Short mmCIF file of C-alpha atoms in Angstrom, two decimals:
data_model
loop_
_atom_site.label_atom_id
_atom_site.label_comp_id
_atom_site.label_asym_id
_atom_site.label_seq_id
_atom_site.Cartn_x
_atom_site.Cartn_y
_atom_site.Cartn_z
CA VAL A 885 -59.69 -71.21 90.73
CA VAL A 886 -60.80 -67.77 91.98
CA GLY A 887 -60.68 -65.67 88.90
CA ALA A 888 -61.30 -65.75 85.16
CA ASP A 889 -62.22 -63.11 82.75
CA ARG A 890 -63.19 -63.12 79.00
CA ASP A 891 -60.79 -60.11 78.32
CA VAL A 892 -57.83 -62.32 79.34
CA PRO A 893 -58.85 -65.89 78.23
CA ASN A 894 -55.27 -67.14 78.64
CA GLU A 895 -55.13 -66.27 82.41
CA LEU A 896 -56.53 -67.98 85.49
CA VAL A 897 -56.30 -66.73 89.00
CA VAL A 898 -55.78 -69.63 91.47
CA GLU A 899 -55.11 -70.11 95.21
CA LEU A 900 -52.23 -72.46 96.15
CA ASN A 901 -51.13 -73.77 99.56
CA ASP A 902 -47.95 -75.23 98.31
CA ARG A 903 -45.80 -72.68 100.41
CA ASP A 904 -47.67 -73.48 103.67
CA PRO A 905 -50.54 -76.11 103.91
CA ARG A 906 -52.47 -73.75 106.27
CA TYR A 907 -52.75 -70.69 103.86
CA HIS A 908 -53.42 -70.05 100.25
CA ASP A 909 -51.33 -67.58 98.16
CA ILE A 910 -52.84 -66.17 95.01
CA TYR A 911 -51.21 -66.51 91.64
CA VAL A 912 -52.07 -65.51 88.01
CA ILE A 913 -51.23 -68.43 85.86
CA ASP A 914 -50.75 -68.24 82.06
CA VAL A 915 -52.49 -71.29 80.77
CA GLU A 916 -50.42 -71.50 77.65
CA SER A 917 -47.03 -71.30 79.07
CA GLY A 918 -47.80 -72.60 82.64
CA GLU A 919 -45.91 -69.55 84.24
CA ARG A 920 -47.26 -68.01 87.29
CA ARG A 921 -46.78 -64.71 89.05
CA LEU A 922 -47.63 -63.92 92.66
CA LEU A 923 -50.53 -61.54 93.07
CA TYR A 924 -51.09 -61.89 96.94
CA ARG A 925 -49.04 -63.56 99.60
CA SER A 926 -51.23 -64.83 102.43
CA THR A 927 -50.27 -63.82 106.00
CA ASP A 928 -50.58 -66.11 109.01
CA ASP A 929 -54.16 -65.08 109.72
CA GLY A 930 -56.03 -67.22 107.24
CA ARG A 931 -57.85 -64.39 105.63
CA GLN A 932 -59.88 -65.32 102.53
CA VAL A 933 -59.18 -62.96 99.73
CA SER A 934 -61.37 -62.12 96.68
CA VAL A 935 -59.86 -61.15 93.38
CA GLU A 936 -61.57 -59.00 90.66
CA ARG A 937 -60.45 -57.87 87.26
CA LEU A 938 -61.03 -54.12 87.42
CA ASP A 939 -59.60 -51.19 85.25
CA GLY A 940 -57.72 -53.74 83.10
CA ALA A 941 -55.88 -55.55 85.82
CA TRP A 942 -56.27 -58.19 88.54
CA HIS A 943 -56.73 -56.70 91.96
CA PRO A 944 -57.21 -58.26 95.42
CA VAL A 945 -60.22 -56.18 96.55
CA LEU A 946 -61.77 -57.86 99.54
CA ARG A 947 -60.43 -59.99 102.32
CA ALA A 948 -62.41 -61.72 105.11
CA GLN A 949 -61.27 -63.16 108.46
CA VAL A 950 -63.20 -65.43 110.78
CA LEU A 951 -63.00 -63.94 114.32
CA PRO A 952 -62.42 -65.97 117.43
CA ASP A 953 -66.04 -65.90 118.40
CA GLY A 954 -67.07 -67.23 114.99
CA GLY A 955 -68.04 -63.84 113.53
CA SER A 956 -66.29 -62.25 110.46
CA ALA A 957 -64.66 -59.02 109.40
CA TYR A 958 -64.13 -57.82 105.88
CA GLU A 959 -61.56 -55.35 104.66
CA LEU A 960 -61.69 -53.49 101.34
CA ARG A 961 -58.91 -52.13 99.04
CA LEU A 962 -60.14 -50.47 95.87
CA PRO A 963 -57.71 -50.14 92.90
CA GLY A 964 -55.34 -47.25 93.60
CA ASP A 965 -55.62 -47.73 97.39
CA ALA A 966 -52.40 -48.28 99.27
CA ASP A 967 -53.81 -50.01 102.18
CA TRP A 968 -56.70 -52.23 103.34
CA ARG A 969 -59.39 -50.62 105.41
CA PRO A 970 -62.22 -52.02 107.59
CA PHE A 971 -65.50 -52.50 105.64
CA LEU A 972 -68.08 -54.90 107.22
CA GLN A 973 -68.26 -56.98 110.30
CA PHE A 974 -70.69 -59.68 111.22
CA GLY A 975 -71.59 -61.78 114.16
CA PHE A 976 -71.59 -65.61 114.15
CA GLU A 977 -75.23 -65.78 113.15
CA ASP A 978 -74.67 -63.76 109.99
CA THR A 979 -71.40 -65.36 109.13
CA ILE A 980 -72.67 -68.88 109.27
CA SER A 981 -75.51 -67.83 106.95
CA GLU A 982 -73.07 -66.37 104.48
CA SER A 983 -73.81 -62.63 104.73
CA GLY A 984 -71.22 -60.57 102.86
CA PRO A 985 -70.12 -58.90 99.80
CA ALA A 986 -70.08 -61.09 96.73
CA GLY A 987 -68.07 -59.08 94.00
CA PHE A 988 -68.00 -56.13 91.72
CA THR A 989 -69.77 -55.79 88.49
CA ARG A 990 -67.73 -56.11 85.13
CA ASP A 991 -67.82 -52.38 84.72
CA GLY A 992 -66.53 -51.69 88.18
CA ARG A 993 -69.47 -49.45 89.19
CA TRP A 994 -71.14 -51.62 91.73
CA LEU A 995 -70.22 -54.01 94.51
CA TYR A 996 -73.10 -56.55 95.15
CA GLY A 997 -73.60 -58.81 98.25
CA LEU A 998 -76.06 -60.74 100.29
CA LEU A 999 -76.96 -59.74 103.76
CA SER A 1000 -79.24 -61.26 106.37
CA THR A 1001 -78.38 -58.99 109.32
CA GLY A 1002 -81.51 -58.32 111.41
CA GLU A 1003 -83.62 -60.46 109.17
CA ASP A 1004 -84.31 -64.23 108.75
CA ARG A 1005 -84.11 -64.25 104.94
CA PRO A 1006 -81.35 -62.85 102.59
CA ARG A 1007 -81.52 -59.61 100.74
CA LEU A 1008 -79.54 -58.60 97.67
CA VAL A 1009 -77.68 -55.20 98.21
CA ARG A 1010 -75.13 -53.06 96.46
CA TRP A 1011 -72.79 -50.26 97.02
CA SER A 1012 -71.68 -47.75 94.38
CA VAL A 1013 -67.92 -47.39 93.91
CA GLU A 1014 -68.32 -43.71 94.52
CA HIS A 1015 -69.94 -44.43 97.82
CA LEU A 1016 -67.23 -46.86 98.76
CA GLN A 1017 -64.61 -44.29 98.06
CA THR A 1018 -65.97 -41.93 100.76
CA CYS A 1019 -68.08 -43.97 103.33
CA GLY A 1020 -65.08 -45.18 105.45
CA SER A 1021 -66.36 -47.96 107.73
CA GLU A 1022 -69.98 -46.72 107.60
CA CYS A 1023 -71.01 -47.96 104.20
CA THR A 1024 -74.75 -48.50 104.11
CA PRO A 1025 -75.90 -50.42 101.01
CA GLU A 1026 -78.94 -49.97 98.78
CA VAL A 1027 -81.32 -52.83 99.02
CA VAL A 1028 -82.07 -54.29 95.54
CA HIS A 1029 -84.30 -57.15 96.57
CA ARG A 1030 -85.60 -58.89 99.77
CA SER A 1031 -86.09 -62.62 99.25
CA SER A 1032 -89.40 -64.24 100.18
CA ALA A 1033 -87.56 -67.58 100.42
CA GLY A 1034 -84.50 -68.69 102.33
CA ALA A 1035 -82.13 -68.81 99.48
CA LEU A 1036 -81.38 -66.11 96.96
CA GLY A 1037 -78.86 -65.90 94.06
CA VAL A 1038 -78.15 -64.16 90.76
CA ASP A 1039 -79.49 -66.20 87.77
CA LEU A 1040 -78.56 -63.84 84.97
CA SER A 1041 -76.44 -60.77 84.60
CA ASP A 1042 -75.87 -58.19 81.77
CA LEU A 1043 -73.11 -59.56 79.64
CA ASP A 1044 -71.33 -56.27 79.41
CA THR A 1045 -71.83 -54.45 82.69
CA GLY A 1046 -72.30 -57.58 84.95
CA VAL A 1047 -75.30 -56.03 86.68
CA PRO A 1048 -77.88 -58.70 87.74
CA THR A 1049 -80.91 -58.87 85.59
CA VAL A 1050 -82.63 -61.98 86.92
CA LEU A 1051 -82.44 -63.58 90.45
CA GLN A 1052 -83.52 -66.82 91.69
CA GLU A 1053 -85.22 -67.60 95.08
CA VAL A 1054 -85.30 -71.28 96.17
CA ASP A 1055 -87.57 -72.78 98.75
CA LEU A 1056 -88.91 -76.34 98.04
CA ARG A 1057 -88.92 -75.12 94.39
CA SER A 1058 -87.18 -72.28 92.68
CA GLU A 1059 -88.67 -69.02 91.26
CA ARG A 1060 -87.25 -66.27 89.12
CA VAL A 1061 -87.28 -62.62 90.04
CA VAL A 1062 -86.94 -60.42 87.00
CA LEU A 1063 -85.06 -57.13 87.58
CA ASP A 1064 -84.68 -56.06 83.98
CA ALA A 1065 -87.85 -56.41 81.94
CA SER A 1066 -85.83 -56.50 78.74
CA VAL A 1067 -84.86 -60.10 79.46
CA GLN A 1068 -88.54 -61.30 79.83
CA PRO A 1069 -89.02 -62.33 76.23
CA ASP A 1070 -85.83 -64.44 76.39
CA LEU A 1071 -87.06 -66.21 79.53
CA ALA A 1072 -90.45 -66.74 77.94
CA ARG A 1073 -88.92 -68.36 74.95
CA LEU A 1074 -86.81 -70.70 76.91
CA GLN A 1075 -89.77 -71.60 79.24
CA LYS A 1076 -91.65 -72.54 76.06
CA LEU A 1077 -88.80 -74.90 75.19
CA ALA A 1078 -88.53 -76.38 78.66
CA GLY A 1079 -92.34 -76.83 79.08
CA SER A 1080 -92.99 -78.07 82.59
CA ASN A 1081 -89.22 -78.75 83.14
CA ASP A 1082 -86.70 -76.47 84.68
CA PHE A 1083 -84.13 -74.59 82.65
CA SER A 1084 -80.97 -72.58 83.39
CA VAL A 1085 -78.73 -70.49 81.28
CA VAL A 1086 -75.20 -72.08 81.49
CA ASP A 1087 -73.33 -69.52 79.43
CA GLN A 1088 -73.48 -66.93 76.65
CA ASP A 1089 -71.08 -66.24 73.73
CA LEU A 1090 -69.30 -62.87 73.64
CA ASN A 1091 -71.88 -61.30 71.36
CA ASN A 1092 -74.78 -62.56 73.54
CA ARG A 1093 -76.25 -64.28 70.45
CA ARG A 1094 -75.85 -67.95 71.43
CA TRP A 1095 -76.87 -69.25 74.80
CA LEU A 1096 -76.08 -72.53 76.22
CA VAL A 1097 -79.19 -73.84 78.15
CA ALA A 1098 -79.56 -76.84 80.47
CA ILE A 1099 -83.01 -78.43 80.86
CA GLY A 1100 -83.79 -81.00 83.50
CA SER A 1101 -86.51 -82.11 85.90
CA ASP A 1102 -87.18 -84.76 88.53
CA GLN A 1103 -87.77 -87.45 85.85
CA GLN A 1104 -84.94 -86.66 83.33
CA GLY A 1105 -81.26 -86.25 83.30
CA PRO A 1106 -79.96 -82.94 82.11
CA GLN A 1107 -80.05 -81.92 78.37
CA TYR A 1108 -77.98 -79.28 76.80
CA TRP A 1109 -79.34 -77.03 74.09
CA LEU A 1110 -77.91 -74.30 71.98
CA TRP A 1111 -80.15 -71.29 71.23
CA ASP A 1112 -79.30 -68.81 68.55
CA ARG A 1113 -81.29 -65.75 69.64
CA GLU A 1114 -81.12 -63.94 66.22
CA SER A 1115 -82.39 -66.81 64.07
CA ASP A 1116 -84.41 -68.39 66.96
CA GLU A 1117 -82.82 -71.63 66.10
CA ILE A 1118 -82.69 -74.20 69.05
CA ARG A 1119 -80.94 -77.57 68.73
CA LEU A 1120 -80.24 -80.25 71.28
CA LEU A 1121 -76.47 -80.77 71.73
CA PHE A 1122 -76.73 -83.89 73.94
CA ALA A 1123 -78.22 -85.48 76.95
CA VAL A 1124 -75.88 -86.14 79.79
CA GLN A 1125 -77.42 -89.56 80.50
CA PRO A 1126 -79.33 -90.63 77.39
CA ARG A 1127 -79.96 -94.18 78.47
CA LEU A 1128 -82.27 -92.79 81.22
CA ASP A 1129 -84.64 -91.87 78.58
CA ALA A 1130 -85.52 -95.62 78.19
CA TYR A 1131 -86.85 -95.68 81.75
CA ASP A 1132 -89.97 -94.34 83.41
CA LEU A 1133 -88.53 -92.31 86.31
CA MET A 1134 -90.74 -91.36 89.24
CA PRO A 1135 -92.03 -87.92 90.14
CA MET A 1136 -90.52 -86.19 93.24
CA GLU A 1137 -93.05 -84.72 95.52
CA SER A 1138 -92.37 -81.66 97.77
CA LEU A 1139 -93.29 -82.05 101.44
CA ASP A 1140 -93.96 -79.42 104.12
CA LEU A 1141 -93.72 -81.37 107.32
CA LYS A 1142 -93.78 -80.33 110.96
CA ALA A 1143 -91.34 -81.34 113.71
CA ARG A 1144 -92.55 -82.16 117.16
CA ASP A 1145 -91.80 -78.61 118.24
CA GLY A 1146 -93.66 -77.07 115.32
CA ARG A 1147 -90.68 -76.24 113.22
CA ARG A 1148 -91.13 -76.53 109.54
CA LEU A 1149 -89.32 -79.48 107.82
CA PRO A 1150 -89.11 -79.07 103.99
CA GLY A 1151 -88.63 -82.41 102.36
CA TYR A 1152 -89.11 -84.56 99.26
CA LEU A 1153 -90.69 -87.95 98.59
CA THR A 1154 -90.27 -90.33 95.55
CA ARG A 1155 -92.71 -93.22 95.58
CA THR A 1156 -91.86 -96.50 94.04
CA SER A 1157 -93.79 -97.88 91.12
CA ALA A 1158 -92.56 -101.45 92.00
CA ALA A 1159 -94.74 -101.68 95.14
CA GLU A 1160 -95.32 -105.03 96.76
CA GLY A 1161 -99.18 -104.87 96.68
CA SER A 1162 -101.07 -101.99 97.97
CA GLY A 1163 -100.66 -100.20 101.28
CA PRO A 1164 -97.46 -99.05 103.18
CA GLN A 1165 -94.22 -99.79 101.58
CA PRO A 1166 -90.46 -100.08 102.60
CA LEU A 1167 -89.09 -96.54 102.90
CA VAL A 1168 -85.47 -95.32 102.76
CA LEU A 1169 -84.74 -92.00 104.58
CA LEU A 1170 -81.83 -90.52 102.61
CA VAL A 1171 -80.11 -87.88 104.73
CA HIS A 1172 -77.94 -85.28 103.21
CA GLY A 1173 -74.39 -84.42 104.40
CA GLY A 1174 -72.89 -81.13 105.47
CA PRO A 1175 -74.88 -80.75 107.64
CA GLN A 1176 -74.72 -77.20 106.36
CA ALA A 1177 -76.26 -78.13 103.01
CA ARG A 1178 -79.68 -79.09 101.71
CA ASP A 1179 -81.75 -81.32 99.53
CA PHE A 1180 -83.22 -79.87 96.34
CA TRP A 1181 -86.13 -80.77 93.98
CA GLY A 1182 -85.02 -82.41 90.74
CA TYR A 1183 -83.29 -85.48 89.29
CA ASN A 1184 -81.79 -87.42 92.16
CA PRO A 1185 -79.98 -90.71 91.15
CA MET A 1186 -80.32 -92.28 94.43
CA HIS A 1187 -84.03 -91.48 94.84
CA GLN A 1188 -84.63 -93.09 91.27
CA LEU A 1189 -82.36 -96.13 91.92
CA LEU A 1190 -84.11 -97.07 95.19
CA ALA A 1191 -87.67 -96.32 93.91
CA ASN A 1192 -86.91 -98.59 90.90
CA ARG A 1193 -85.91 -101.35 93.36
CA GLY A 1194 -89.17 -101.17 95.40
CA TYR A 1195 -88.57 -98.48 98.04
CA HIS A 1196 -90.20 -95.18 98.76
CA VAL A 1197 -87.45 -92.64 99.34
CA MET A 1198 -87.67 -89.45 101.47
CA SER A 1199 -85.15 -86.66 102.14
CA VAL A 1200 -85.78 -84.01 104.72
CA ASN A 1201 -84.09 -80.67 105.40
CA TYR A 1202 -83.70 -81.07 109.10
CA ARG A 1203 -82.93 -77.92 111.28
CA GLY A 1204 -79.28 -77.11 110.64
CA SER A 1205 -79.79 -77.24 106.90
CA THR A 1206 -79.04 -74.22 104.70
CA GLY A 1207 -81.48 -72.62 102.26
CA PHE A 1208 -84.53 -72.10 104.68
CA GLY A 1209 -83.57 -68.98 106.60
CA LYS A 1210 -81.13 -68.13 109.19
CA ASP A 1211 -83.44 -69.32 112.11
CA HIS A 1212 -83.69 -72.85 110.56
CA LEU A 1213 -79.85 -73.01 110.20
CA LEU A 1214 -79.04 -71.79 113.66
CA ALA A 1215 -81.62 -74.11 115.25
CA GLY A 1216 -79.07 -76.83 114.54
CA GLU A 1217 -76.40 -75.37 116.72
CA GLY A 1218 -75.35 -77.96 119.27
CA GLN A 1219 -78.14 -80.32 118.13
CA TRP A 1220 -76.10 -83.21 116.60
CA TYR A 1221 -77.62 -86.34 118.11
CA GLY A 1222 -80.39 -84.12 119.52
CA GLN A 1223 -83.06 -82.12 117.74
CA MET A 1224 -81.56 -82.64 114.40
CA GLN A 1225 -81.95 -86.34 114.80
CA ASP A 1226 -85.50 -85.72 116.23
CA ASP A 1227 -86.40 -84.08 112.93
CA LEU A 1228 -85.51 -87.21 111.06
CA VAL A 1229 -87.47 -89.36 113.38
CA ASP A 1230 -90.44 -87.10 113.06
CA ALA A 1231 -90.26 -87.27 109.24
CA VAL A 1232 -90.37 -91.08 109.17
CA ARG A 1233 -93.13 -91.19 111.74
CA TRP A 1234 -95.25 -88.83 109.50
CA ALA A 1235 -94.69 -91.28 106.65
CA VAL A 1236 -95.86 -94.14 108.82
CA ASP A 1237 -98.90 -92.21 110.16
CA GLU A 1238 -99.83 -91.30 106.51
CA GLY A 1239 -99.79 -94.97 105.54
CA ILE A 1240 -96.88 -94.33 103.19
CA ALA A 1241 -94.25 -96.25 105.06
CA ASP A 1242 -94.29 -99.72 106.59
CA PRO A 1243 -93.12 -99.18 110.22
CA ASP A 1244 -91.20 -102.51 110.14
CA ARG A 1245 -89.32 -101.65 107.02
CA LEU A 1246 -87.72 -98.32 107.59
CA VAL A 1247 -84.08 -97.86 106.46
CA ILE A 1248 -81.86 -94.71 107.16
CA MET A 1249 -78.92 -93.96 104.67
CA GLY A 1250 -76.50 -91.28 104.17
CA ALA A 1251 -72.93 -90.09 103.63
CA SER A 1252 -70.70 -87.82 105.67
CA TYR A 1253 -73.14 -86.16 108.17
CA GLY A 1254 -75.93 -88.31 106.67
CA GLY A 1255 -73.73 -91.32 107.68
CA TYR A 1256 -73.39 -89.87 111.24
CA ALA A 1257 -77.26 -89.53 111.28
CA ALA A 1258 -77.54 -93.26 110.19
CA LEU A 1259 -75.19 -94.35 113.03
CA SER A 1260 -77.03 -92.10 115.43
CA ALA A 1261 -80.30 -93.76 114.42
CA LEU A 1262 -79.21 -97.30 115.27
CA THR A 1263 -77.70 -96.16 118.67
CA ARG A 1264 -80.13 -93.44 119.73
CA ASP A 1265 -83.51 -94.94 118.39
CA PRO A 1266 -82.43 -98.69 118.02
CA GLU A 1267 -85.86 -100.10 117.42
CA LEU A 1268 -87.21 -97.50 114.86
CA PHE A 1269 -85.07 -98.53 111.81
CA ALA A 1270 -84.81 -101.98 110.38
CA ALA A 1271 -81.38 -101.23 108.91
CA ALA A 1272 -78.82 -98.46 108.34
CA ILE A 1273 -76.21 -97.65 105.68
CA ALA A 1274 -73.49 -95.17 106.73
CA GLU A 1275 -70.96 -93.95 104.11
CA VAL A 1276 -67.97 -92.09 105.42
CA GLY A 1277 -69.94 -91.33 108.55
CA PRO A 1278 -68.01 -89.92 111.50
CA SER A 1279 -68.60 -92.06 114.58
CA ASN A 1280 -66.29 -90.30 116.96
CA LEU A 1281 -66.51 -86.42 117.18
CA ARG A 1282 -63.23 -86.19 119.04
CA THR A 1283 -61.21 -87.75 116.32
CA LEU A 1284 -63.24 -85.96 113.71
CA LEU A 1285 -62.19 -82.65 115.16
CA GLU A 1286 -58.60 -83.72 115.49
CA SER A 1287 -58.55 -84.58 111.71
CA ILE A 1288 -59.57 -81.09 110.45
CA PRO A 1289 -57.06 -80.29 107.63
CA PRO A 1290 -54.57 -77.41 108.09
CA TYR A 1291 -56.36 -75.17 105.53
CA TRP A 1292 -59.51 -75.37 107.61
CA GLU A 1293 -57.99 -73.81 110.68
CA SER A 1294 -59.23 -70.34 109.99
CA ILE A 1295 -62.86 -71.59 110.09
CA ARG A 1296 -62.52 -74.26 112.83
CA ILE A 1297 -64.42 -72.18 115.20
CA THR A 1298 -67.50 -72.02 113.01
CA PHE A 1299 -67.41 -75.95 112.75
CA GLU A 1300 -66.96 -76.28 116.45
CA ARG A 1301 -69.74 -73.92 117.29
CA MET A 1302 -72.27 -75.73 115.21
CA ILE A 1303 -71.33 -79.11 116.71
CA GLY A 1304 -71.61 -77.49 120.16
CA VAL A 1305 -68.00 -77.85 121.47
CA GLY A 1306 -67.68 -76.51 124.94
CA THR A 1307 -71.55 -76.95 125.61
CA VAL A 1308 -72.14 -80.52 124.77
CA ASP A 1309 -70.52 -83.77 125.87
CA LEU A 1310 -68.73 -85.08 122.72
CA ASP A 1311 -68.58 -88.56 123.90
CA ALA A 1312 -72.40 -88.59 124.52
CA ILE A 1313 -73.08 -87.60 120.96
CA SER A 1314 -70.58 -89.88 119.34
CA PRO A 1315 -72.22 -93.15 118.15
CA ILE A 1316 -69.07 -95.14 118.65
CA GLN A 1317 -69.72 -94.85 122.43
CA HIS A 1318 -73.09 -96.51 122.11
CA VAL A 1319 -72.48 -99.45 119.81
CA ASP A 1320 -73.77 -101.86 122.45
CA ARG A 1321 -77.24 -100.37 121.62
CA ILE A 1322 -77.30 -101.37 117.95
CA GLN A 1323 -79.81 -104.06 117.31
CA ARG A 1324 -80.28 -103.96 113.48
CA PRO A 1325 -78.15 -104.57 110.60
CA LEU A 1326 -75.53 -101.79 109.69
CA LEU A 1327 -73.56 -101.49 106.43
CA LEU A 1328 -70.43 -99.27 106.62
CA GLY A 1329 -68.58 -97.74 103.72
CA HIS A 1330 -65.34 -95.86 104.11
CA GLY A 1331 -62.56 -94.42 102.03
CA ALA A 1332 -59.38 -96.09 102.74
CA ASN A 1333 -57.43 -92.91 102.42
CA ASP A 1334 -60.08 -90.51 103.85
CA PRO A 1335 -58.15 -87.93 105.87
CA ARG A 1336 -61.12 -86.74 107.97
CA VAL A 1337 -63.30 -89.74 108.54
CA LYS A 1338 -60.53 -92.12 108.95
CA LEU A 1339 -61.01 -95.78 108.39
#
């Protein structure tokens, strides 16, 4: 689904690759009749197309193409334009950090985007439609906000115009940046409801009277509340996992660790309350997948399950993770089995040095790339971990690359560059080539029909 608008609640804009598995055509579907009409037919270049509802109709307005070097190029076609024209171009470093235009406001006056060109952290920018009509390929945007954290997003927008009113910056924890002071009383009211917990505005009704609000924390599953802003009536609709309320969940601590080369390693620790006496305890290092992803503060089911069973649990945003700046992300290029793995080792060694973890009872666990990291741990550092669990973890990078689905072809170069194809020995960083080094128990979990990490 790539488009929906309240003015046409019976329509959805969707991408479908039923004509050619490599490319997605764009259709408008009438959800009542099921009928669909073609809006944009993809060509054989794999461009990603953005669709907006402007001037009362659906328009393909932006299209992006990954270039052979891993960079990207954007083209623009405003309503009424006959042809696409060059708009923006980025190198690999900014493409992988997701620089680019995001979309037009509801009133069609502004095009917003996130850029990181020339800087480590993102900034929110915008172009007026009048400027876009005359600027050709030299369209300098207005900077709305420079983030002080590595991740930036829009938290709230004006219901009628679509102009952002509140932003959210996320480092170890999230913080709001208010752009429109008129919404400050609303935020203060919801913060009073949430207390020390986090809240987010999920949706608003068409009159902006009723807000659907989600509240959650590290020690509670999400709750959904309905707030009537006119009467100030707030009522709990439901808890997503109400049976969790019967348990004492453990707090998640934020960590600011250092790698051996001085790189910052943001992470999280949940301590068990079921400790076997005092002193160092068994510790599970839970590694996120991606690897272009990240761990967040908040309710984490696996952290809580393991802590309930007597384990400390730690997650670390090793280099190559997203959300902590462009430099941290790019530091992972070509470092599978290398410095990315060093970061995980450094994290557990910190926990041992601090007296948190028992050095003889360390476990590494993860899915996808996290599974790869678990396999790498037993083959690269065979005496450090007492056991490993790898879920859908690729053990052979050659077969992984051969299994990329057809519709990923346009972004294959990005994937290959981050792994280091052409600069690293794929066999040397494939754990399956080093199984003779495994000394400790290994539990494998795979999907029988997984098309990428094949059984």
